mmCIF file of C-alpha atoms in Angstrom:
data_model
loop_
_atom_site.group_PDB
_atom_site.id
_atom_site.type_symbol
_atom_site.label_atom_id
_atom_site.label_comp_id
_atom_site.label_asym_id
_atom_site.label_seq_id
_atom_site.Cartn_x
_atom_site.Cartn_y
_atom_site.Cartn_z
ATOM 1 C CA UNK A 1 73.647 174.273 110.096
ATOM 2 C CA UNK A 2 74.696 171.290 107.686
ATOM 3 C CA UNK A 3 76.411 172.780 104.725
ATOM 4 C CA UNK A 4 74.430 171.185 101.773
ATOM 5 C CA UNK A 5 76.477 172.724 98.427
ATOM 6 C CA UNK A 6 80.194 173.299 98.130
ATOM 7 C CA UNK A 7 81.750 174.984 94.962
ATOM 8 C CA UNK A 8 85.092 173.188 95.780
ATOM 9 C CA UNK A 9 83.228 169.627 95.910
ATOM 10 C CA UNK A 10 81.570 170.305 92.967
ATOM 11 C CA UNK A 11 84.810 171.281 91.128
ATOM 12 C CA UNK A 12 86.522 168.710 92.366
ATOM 13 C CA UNK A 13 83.923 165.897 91.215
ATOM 14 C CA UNK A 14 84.092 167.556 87.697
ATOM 15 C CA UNK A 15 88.298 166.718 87.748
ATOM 16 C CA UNK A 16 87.574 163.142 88.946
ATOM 17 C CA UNK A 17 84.908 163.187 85.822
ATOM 18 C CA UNK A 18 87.682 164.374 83.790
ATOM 19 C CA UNK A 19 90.247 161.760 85.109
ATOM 20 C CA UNK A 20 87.868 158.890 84.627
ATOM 21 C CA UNK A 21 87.210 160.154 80.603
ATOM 22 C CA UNK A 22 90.724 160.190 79.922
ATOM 23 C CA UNK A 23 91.172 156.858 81.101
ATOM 24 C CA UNK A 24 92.580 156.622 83.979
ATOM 25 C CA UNK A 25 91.208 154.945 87.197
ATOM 26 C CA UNK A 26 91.289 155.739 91.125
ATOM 27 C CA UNK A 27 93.410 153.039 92.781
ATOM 28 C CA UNK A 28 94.114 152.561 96.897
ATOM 29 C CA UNK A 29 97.505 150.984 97.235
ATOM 30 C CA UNK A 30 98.749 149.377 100.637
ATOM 31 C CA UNK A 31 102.288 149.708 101.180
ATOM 32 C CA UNK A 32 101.826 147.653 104.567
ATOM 33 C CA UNK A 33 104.135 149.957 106.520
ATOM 34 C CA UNK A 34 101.695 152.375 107.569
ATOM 35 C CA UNK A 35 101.353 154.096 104.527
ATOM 36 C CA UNK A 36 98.538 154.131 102.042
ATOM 37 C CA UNK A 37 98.763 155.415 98.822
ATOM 38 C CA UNK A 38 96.269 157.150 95.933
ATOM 39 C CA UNK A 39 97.236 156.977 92.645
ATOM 40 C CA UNK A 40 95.222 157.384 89.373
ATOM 41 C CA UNK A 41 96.498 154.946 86.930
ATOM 42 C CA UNK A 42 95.176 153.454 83.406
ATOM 43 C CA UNK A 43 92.695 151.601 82.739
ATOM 44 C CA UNK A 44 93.939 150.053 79.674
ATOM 45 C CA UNK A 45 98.310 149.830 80.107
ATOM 46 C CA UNK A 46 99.019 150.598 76.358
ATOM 47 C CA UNK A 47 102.566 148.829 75.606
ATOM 48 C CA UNK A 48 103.475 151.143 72.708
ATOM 49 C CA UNK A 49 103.020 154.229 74.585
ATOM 50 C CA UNK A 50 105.724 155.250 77.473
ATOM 51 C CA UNK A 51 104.952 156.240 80.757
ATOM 52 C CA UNK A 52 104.358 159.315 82.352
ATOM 53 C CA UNK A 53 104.031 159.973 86.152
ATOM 54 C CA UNK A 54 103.347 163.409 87.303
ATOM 55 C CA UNK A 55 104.043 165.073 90.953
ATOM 56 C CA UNK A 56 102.118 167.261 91.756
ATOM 57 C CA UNK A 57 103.848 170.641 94.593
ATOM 58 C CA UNK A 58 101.921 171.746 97.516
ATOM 59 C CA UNK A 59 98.033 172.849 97.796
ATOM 60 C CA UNK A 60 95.007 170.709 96.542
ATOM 61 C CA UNK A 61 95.271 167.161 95.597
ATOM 62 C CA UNK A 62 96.732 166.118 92.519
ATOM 63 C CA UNK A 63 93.540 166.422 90.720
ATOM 64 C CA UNK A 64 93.488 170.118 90.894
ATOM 65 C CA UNK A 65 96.753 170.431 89.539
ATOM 66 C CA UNK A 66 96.629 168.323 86.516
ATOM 67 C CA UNK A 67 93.028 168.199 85.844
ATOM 68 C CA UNK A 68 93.539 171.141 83.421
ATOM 69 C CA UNK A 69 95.220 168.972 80.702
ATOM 70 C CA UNK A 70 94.976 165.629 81.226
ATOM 71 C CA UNK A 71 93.446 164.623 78.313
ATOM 72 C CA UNK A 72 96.434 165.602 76.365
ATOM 73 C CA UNK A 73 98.830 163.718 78.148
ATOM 74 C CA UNK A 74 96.928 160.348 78.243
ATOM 75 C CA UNK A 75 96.246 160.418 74.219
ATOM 76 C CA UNK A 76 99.843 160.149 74.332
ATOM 77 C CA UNK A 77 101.528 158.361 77.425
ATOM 78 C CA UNK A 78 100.820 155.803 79.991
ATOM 79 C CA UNK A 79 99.800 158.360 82.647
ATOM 80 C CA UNK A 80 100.083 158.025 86.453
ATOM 81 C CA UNK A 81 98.934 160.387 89.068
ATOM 82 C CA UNK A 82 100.253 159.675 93.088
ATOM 83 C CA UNK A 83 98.840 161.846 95.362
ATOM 84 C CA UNK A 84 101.588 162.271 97.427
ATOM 85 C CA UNK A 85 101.792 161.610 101.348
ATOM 86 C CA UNK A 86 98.957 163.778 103.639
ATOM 87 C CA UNK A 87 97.556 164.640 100.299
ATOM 88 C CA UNK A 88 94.165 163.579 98.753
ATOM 89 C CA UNK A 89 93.533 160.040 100.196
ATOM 90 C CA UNK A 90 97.283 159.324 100.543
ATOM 91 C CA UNK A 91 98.746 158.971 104.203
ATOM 92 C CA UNK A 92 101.115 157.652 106.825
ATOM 93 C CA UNK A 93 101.714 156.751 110.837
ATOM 94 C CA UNK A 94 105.291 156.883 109.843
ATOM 95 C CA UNK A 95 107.482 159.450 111.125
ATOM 96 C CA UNK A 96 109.289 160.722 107.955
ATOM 97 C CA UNK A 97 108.563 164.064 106.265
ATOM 98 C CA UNK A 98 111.479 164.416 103.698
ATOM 99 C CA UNK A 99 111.237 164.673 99.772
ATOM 100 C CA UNK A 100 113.164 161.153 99.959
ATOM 101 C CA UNK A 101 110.293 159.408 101.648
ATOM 102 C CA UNK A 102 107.677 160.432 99.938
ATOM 103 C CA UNK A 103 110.046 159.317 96.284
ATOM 104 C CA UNK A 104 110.294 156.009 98.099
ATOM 105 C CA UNK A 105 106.397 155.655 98.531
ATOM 106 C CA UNK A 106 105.434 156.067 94.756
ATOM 107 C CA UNK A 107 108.329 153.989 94.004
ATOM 108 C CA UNK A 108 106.751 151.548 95.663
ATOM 109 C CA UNK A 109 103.351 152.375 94.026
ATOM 110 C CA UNK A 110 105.120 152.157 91.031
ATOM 111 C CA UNK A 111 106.986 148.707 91.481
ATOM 112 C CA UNK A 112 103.306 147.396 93.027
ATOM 113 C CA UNK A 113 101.563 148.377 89.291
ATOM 114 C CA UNK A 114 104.325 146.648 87.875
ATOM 115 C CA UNK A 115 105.572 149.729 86.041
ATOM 116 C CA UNK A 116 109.445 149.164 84.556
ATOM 117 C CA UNK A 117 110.246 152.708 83.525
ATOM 118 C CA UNK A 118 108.825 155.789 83.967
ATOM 119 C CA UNK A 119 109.758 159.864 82.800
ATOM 120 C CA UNK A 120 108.460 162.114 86.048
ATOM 121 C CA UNK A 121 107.356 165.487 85.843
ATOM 122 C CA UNK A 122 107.134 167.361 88.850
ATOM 123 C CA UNK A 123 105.656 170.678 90.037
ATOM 124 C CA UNK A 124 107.158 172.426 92.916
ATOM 125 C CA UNK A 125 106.907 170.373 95.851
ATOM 126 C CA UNK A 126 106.821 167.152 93.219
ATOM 127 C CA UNK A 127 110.058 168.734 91.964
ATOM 128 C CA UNK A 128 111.491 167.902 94.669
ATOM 129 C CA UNK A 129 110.341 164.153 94.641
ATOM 130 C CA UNK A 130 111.378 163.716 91.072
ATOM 131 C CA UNK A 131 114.467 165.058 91.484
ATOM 132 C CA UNK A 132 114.910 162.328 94.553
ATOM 133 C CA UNK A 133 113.592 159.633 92.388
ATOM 134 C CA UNK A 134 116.178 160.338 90.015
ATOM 135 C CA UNK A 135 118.724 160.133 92.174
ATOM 136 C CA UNK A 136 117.622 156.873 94.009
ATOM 137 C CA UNK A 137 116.155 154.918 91.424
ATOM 138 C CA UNK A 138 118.301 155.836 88.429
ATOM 139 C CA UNK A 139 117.344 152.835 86.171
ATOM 140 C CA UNK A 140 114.023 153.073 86.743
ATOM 141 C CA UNK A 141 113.766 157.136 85.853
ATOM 142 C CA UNK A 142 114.219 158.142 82.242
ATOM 143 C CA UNK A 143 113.623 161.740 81.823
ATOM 144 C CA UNK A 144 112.840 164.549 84.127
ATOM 145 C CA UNK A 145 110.869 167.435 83.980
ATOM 146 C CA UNK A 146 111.871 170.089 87.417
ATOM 147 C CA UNK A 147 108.744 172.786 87.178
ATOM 148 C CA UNK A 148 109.610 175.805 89.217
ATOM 149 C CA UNK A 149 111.238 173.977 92.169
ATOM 150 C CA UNK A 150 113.879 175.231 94.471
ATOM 151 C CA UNK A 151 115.700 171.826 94.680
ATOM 152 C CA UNK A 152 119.756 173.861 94.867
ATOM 153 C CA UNK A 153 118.369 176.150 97.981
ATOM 154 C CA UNK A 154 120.291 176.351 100.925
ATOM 155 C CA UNK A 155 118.903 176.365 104.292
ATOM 156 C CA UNK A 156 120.843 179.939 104.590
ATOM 157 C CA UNK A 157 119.195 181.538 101.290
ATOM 158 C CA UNK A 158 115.750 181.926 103.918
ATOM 159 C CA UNK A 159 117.790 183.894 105.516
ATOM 160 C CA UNK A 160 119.571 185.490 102.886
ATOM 161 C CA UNK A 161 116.396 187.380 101.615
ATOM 162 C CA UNK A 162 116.303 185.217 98.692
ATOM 163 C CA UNK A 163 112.768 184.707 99.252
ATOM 164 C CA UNK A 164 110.095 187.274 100.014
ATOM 165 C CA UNK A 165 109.331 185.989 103.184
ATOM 166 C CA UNK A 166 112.047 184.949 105.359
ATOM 167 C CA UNK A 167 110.132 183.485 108.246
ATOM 168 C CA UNK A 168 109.228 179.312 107.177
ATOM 169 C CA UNK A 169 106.759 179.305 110.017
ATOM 170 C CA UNK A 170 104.859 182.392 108.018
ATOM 171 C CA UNK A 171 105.386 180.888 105.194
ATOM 172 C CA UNK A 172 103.811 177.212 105.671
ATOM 173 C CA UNK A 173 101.386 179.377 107.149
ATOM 174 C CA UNK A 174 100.502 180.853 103.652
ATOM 175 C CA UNK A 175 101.456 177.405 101.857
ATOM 176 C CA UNK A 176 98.620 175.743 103.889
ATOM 177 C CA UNK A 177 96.409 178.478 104.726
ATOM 178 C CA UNK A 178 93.972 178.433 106.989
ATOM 179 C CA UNK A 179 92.166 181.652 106.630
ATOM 180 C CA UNK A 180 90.723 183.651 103.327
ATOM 181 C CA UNK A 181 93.208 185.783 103.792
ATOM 182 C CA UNK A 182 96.320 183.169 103.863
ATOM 183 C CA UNK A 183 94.301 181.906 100.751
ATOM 184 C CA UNK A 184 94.673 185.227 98.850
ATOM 185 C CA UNK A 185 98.250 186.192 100.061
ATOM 186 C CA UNK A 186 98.886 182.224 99.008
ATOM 187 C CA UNK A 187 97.315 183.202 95.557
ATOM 188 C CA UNK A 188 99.153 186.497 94.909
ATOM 189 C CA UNK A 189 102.353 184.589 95.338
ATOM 190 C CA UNK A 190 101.217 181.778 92.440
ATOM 191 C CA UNK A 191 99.928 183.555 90.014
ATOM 192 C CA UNK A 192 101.341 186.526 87.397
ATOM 193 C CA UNK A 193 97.744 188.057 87.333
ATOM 194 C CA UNK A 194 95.531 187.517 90.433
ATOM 195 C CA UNK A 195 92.698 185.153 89.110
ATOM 196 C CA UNK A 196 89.363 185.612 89.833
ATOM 197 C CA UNK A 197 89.589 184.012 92.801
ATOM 198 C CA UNK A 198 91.577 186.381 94.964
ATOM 199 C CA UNK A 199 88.492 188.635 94.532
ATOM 200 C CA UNK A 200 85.631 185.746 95.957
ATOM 201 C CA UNK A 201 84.170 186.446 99.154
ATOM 202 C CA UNK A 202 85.567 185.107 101.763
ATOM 203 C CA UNK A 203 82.921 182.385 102.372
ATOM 204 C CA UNK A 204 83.760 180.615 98.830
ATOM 205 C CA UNK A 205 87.402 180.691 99.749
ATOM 206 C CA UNK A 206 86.371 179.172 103.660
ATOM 207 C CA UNK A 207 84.666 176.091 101.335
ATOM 208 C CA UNK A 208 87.704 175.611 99.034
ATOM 209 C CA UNK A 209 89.996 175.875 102.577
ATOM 210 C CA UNK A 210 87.240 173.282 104.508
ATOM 211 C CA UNK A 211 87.361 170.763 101.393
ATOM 212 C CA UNK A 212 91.377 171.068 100.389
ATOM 213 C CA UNK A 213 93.413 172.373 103.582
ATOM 214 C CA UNK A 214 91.608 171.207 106.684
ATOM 215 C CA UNK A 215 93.232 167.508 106.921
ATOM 216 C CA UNK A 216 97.041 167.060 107.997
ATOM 217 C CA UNK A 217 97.813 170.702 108.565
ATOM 218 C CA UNK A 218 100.542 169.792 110.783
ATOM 219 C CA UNK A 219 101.983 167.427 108.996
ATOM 220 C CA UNK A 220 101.958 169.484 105.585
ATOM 221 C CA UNK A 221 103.908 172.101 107.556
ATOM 222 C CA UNK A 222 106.422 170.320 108.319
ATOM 223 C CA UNK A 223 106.755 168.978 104.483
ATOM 224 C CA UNK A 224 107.708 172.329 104.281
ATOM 225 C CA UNK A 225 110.048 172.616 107.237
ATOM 226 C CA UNK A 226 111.974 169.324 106.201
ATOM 227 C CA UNK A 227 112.868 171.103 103.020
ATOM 228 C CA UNK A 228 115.080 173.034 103.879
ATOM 229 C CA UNK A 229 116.544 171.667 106.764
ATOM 230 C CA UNK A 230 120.289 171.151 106.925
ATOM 231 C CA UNK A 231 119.843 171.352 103.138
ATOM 232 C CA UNK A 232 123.476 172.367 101.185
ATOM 233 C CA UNK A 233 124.258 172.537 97.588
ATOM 234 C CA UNK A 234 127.669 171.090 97.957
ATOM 235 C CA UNK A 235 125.511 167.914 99.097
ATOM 236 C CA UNK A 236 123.089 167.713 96.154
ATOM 237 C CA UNK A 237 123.915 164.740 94.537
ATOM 238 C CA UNK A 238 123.781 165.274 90.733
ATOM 239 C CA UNK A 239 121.266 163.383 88.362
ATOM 240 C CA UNK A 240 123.015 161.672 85.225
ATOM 241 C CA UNK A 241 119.657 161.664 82.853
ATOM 242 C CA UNK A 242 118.270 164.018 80.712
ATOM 243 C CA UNK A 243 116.331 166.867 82.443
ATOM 244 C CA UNK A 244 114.408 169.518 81.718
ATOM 245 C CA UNK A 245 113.835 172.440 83.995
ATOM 246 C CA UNK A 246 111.099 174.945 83.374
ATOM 247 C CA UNK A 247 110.760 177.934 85.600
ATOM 248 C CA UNK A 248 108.387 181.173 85.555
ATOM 249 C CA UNK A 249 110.588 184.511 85.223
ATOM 250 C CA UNK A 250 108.047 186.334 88.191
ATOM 251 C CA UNK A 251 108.166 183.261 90.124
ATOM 252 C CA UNK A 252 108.003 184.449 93.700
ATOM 253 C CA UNK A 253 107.370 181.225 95.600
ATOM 254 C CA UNK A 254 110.798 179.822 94.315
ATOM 255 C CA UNK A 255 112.869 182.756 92.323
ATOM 256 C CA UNK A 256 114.336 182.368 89.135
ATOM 257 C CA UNK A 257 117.589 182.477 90.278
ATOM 258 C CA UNK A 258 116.945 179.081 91.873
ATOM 259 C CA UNK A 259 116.523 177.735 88.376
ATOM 260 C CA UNK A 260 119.710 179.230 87.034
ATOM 261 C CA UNK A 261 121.422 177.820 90.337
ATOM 262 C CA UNK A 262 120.488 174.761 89.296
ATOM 263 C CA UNK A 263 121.598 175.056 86.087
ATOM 264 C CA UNK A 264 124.673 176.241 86.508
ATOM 265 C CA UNK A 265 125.682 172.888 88.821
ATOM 266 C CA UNK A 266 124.282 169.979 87.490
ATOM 267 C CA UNK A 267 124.679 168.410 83.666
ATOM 268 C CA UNK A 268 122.508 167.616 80.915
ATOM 269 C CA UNK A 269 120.110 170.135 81.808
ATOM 270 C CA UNK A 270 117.860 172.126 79.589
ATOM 271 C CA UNK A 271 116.622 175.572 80.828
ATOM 272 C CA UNK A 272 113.557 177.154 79.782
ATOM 273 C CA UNK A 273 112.152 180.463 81.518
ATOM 274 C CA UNK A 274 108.375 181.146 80.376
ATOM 275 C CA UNK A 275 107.698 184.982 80.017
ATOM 276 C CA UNK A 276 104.940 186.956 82.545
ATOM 277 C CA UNK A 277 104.606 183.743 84.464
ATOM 278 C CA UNK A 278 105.106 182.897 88.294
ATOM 279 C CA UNK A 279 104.874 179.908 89.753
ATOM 280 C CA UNK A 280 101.561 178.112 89.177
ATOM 281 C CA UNK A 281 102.529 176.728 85.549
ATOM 282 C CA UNK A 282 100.574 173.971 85.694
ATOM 283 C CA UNK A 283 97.230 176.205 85.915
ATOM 284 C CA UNK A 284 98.361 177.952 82.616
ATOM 285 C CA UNK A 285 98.529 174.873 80.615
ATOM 286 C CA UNK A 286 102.159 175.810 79.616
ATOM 287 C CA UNK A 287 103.033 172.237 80.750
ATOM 288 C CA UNK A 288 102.554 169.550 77.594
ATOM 289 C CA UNK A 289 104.574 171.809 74.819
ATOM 290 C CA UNK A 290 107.612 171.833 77.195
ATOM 291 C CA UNK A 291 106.841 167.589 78.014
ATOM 292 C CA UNK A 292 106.862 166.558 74.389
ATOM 293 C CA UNK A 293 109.689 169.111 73.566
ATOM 294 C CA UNK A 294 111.228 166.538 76.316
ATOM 295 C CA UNK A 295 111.010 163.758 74.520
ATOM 296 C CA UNK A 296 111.585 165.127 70.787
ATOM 297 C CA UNK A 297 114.436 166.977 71.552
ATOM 298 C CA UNK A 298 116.136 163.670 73.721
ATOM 299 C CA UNK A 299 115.117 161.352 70.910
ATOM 300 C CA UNK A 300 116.716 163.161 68.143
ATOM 301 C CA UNK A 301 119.667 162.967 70.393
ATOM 302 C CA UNK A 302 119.793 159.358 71.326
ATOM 303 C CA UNK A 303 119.300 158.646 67.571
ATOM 304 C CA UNK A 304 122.532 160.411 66.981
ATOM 305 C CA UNK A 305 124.698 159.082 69.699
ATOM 306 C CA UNK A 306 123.405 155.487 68.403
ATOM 307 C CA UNK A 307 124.308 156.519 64.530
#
């Protein structure tokens, strides 16, 4: 029988709805090296406002995970939205999986839209591709925003019982689940408070998995694989502009202690922990204070340095 009404459709046509009022327009970009590219960008490129591009981390398309206050952000920067690689309608025949490909590919979205300078704010996964970005394209980046993401682990700390699994085949099992029950364990990692949706019936969370975590399974896992591999702190290359890092304290998918790692190694870092918070940030709308904090607080400062 031909499902005729999905929740998660519905939902996710109310984001796009929400995307489109706030000014911003879907756009299919052609890299012509076997990758395509979806990024929402603006309709109207306003010269006196700077740009914005956020990353969205592992689960739904980018949509999902900034639908929730977009409207903010665009009343006050030149927003873009990538979905990254094997998310939303953004994909590859390429063989690469690592954070560094997937900063190269909205690079090249970004040169492409003729964009000179961008600040990046990335969430978990994105973390990862911002902090890449701002390694590799160092003019181009301004200011960074890291969002509860592990960039400073070590392929041993899986090992090491940093994390509260310990098995990365179980746990890009739960990161792209498959089954209602993946979806809840997924959600009880994300979230301080179980929402309302760890409680659903199992045939609303079977739509949400069928319309968000059916395409590219294999090729999501091993996203998650390639982060870790051979991965060392001693071989982190530092990041010379202003960052901010904001982490939840009862963050379980990527532990505090990450963030203080992180801290501790690199310069020109800000730390912020939010209180009776985990990892899904972005859902909590904790996001814009800490983005224009961002720029106040590194304004004041370049107006000083320039004095």
């Amino acid at each position: 029988m031909t499902q005729c009404f999905s929740l998660t459709e519905t939902r996710n046509w109310c984001y796009r709805s929400t995307f489109t009022g706030s000014g911003l327009r879907s756009t299919i970009i052609d890299l012509k090296d076997g990758t395509i590219m979806h990024c929402w960008i603006p309709k109207i490129q306003t010269e006196s406002k700077p740009n914005l591009l956020l990353i969205h981390g592992l689960g739904a398309n980018a949509l999902w995970q900034w639908g929730n206050f977009i409207r903010n952000l665009t009343q006050h920067f030149n927003i873009y939205v990538p979905d990254l690689v094997f998310f939303g309608g953004s994909y590859t025949t390429r063989p690469e999986r690592t954070e560094a490909f997937q900063a190269e590919c909205v690079m090249k979205v970004m040169e492409l839209k003729c964009v000179r300078s961008v600040s990046v704010v990335g969430l978990s996964y994105g973390g990862f591709v911002a902090y890449s970005m701002g390694v590799k394209y160092r003019e181009f980046v301004e200011k960074i925003v890291i969002c509860g993401s592990g960039v400073c682990l070590e392929e041993k700390d899986i090992k090491d019982g940093i994390f509260p699994i310990s098995d990365l085949d179980e746990a890009a099992n739960i990161l792209v689940p498959q089954t209602p029950q993946k979806l809840r364990e997924l959600v009880g990692f994300a979230f301080f408070r179980a929402p309302l949706v760890a409680w659903l019936p199992s045939c609303l969370l079977l739509d949400f998995i069928n319309a968000m975590c059916r395409e590219y399974v294999q090729e999501k896992k091993e996203l998650i694989k390639a982060i870790a591999k051979d991965r060392n702190l001693s071989e982190l290359p530092k990041i010379s502009k202003p960052t901010l890092i904001i982490w939840g304290e009862q963050d379980l998918v990527f532990p505090l202690e990450l963030g203080h790692r992180l801290k501790r190694d690199k310069r020109r870092m800000v730390p912020s922990s939010v209180r009776r918070t985990t990892h899904n940030l972005h859902a909590m709308r904790l996001l814009w204070p800490f983005v224009e904090r961002l720029y106040s607080a590194k304004e004041e400062n370049s107006n000083r340095e320039g004095a």
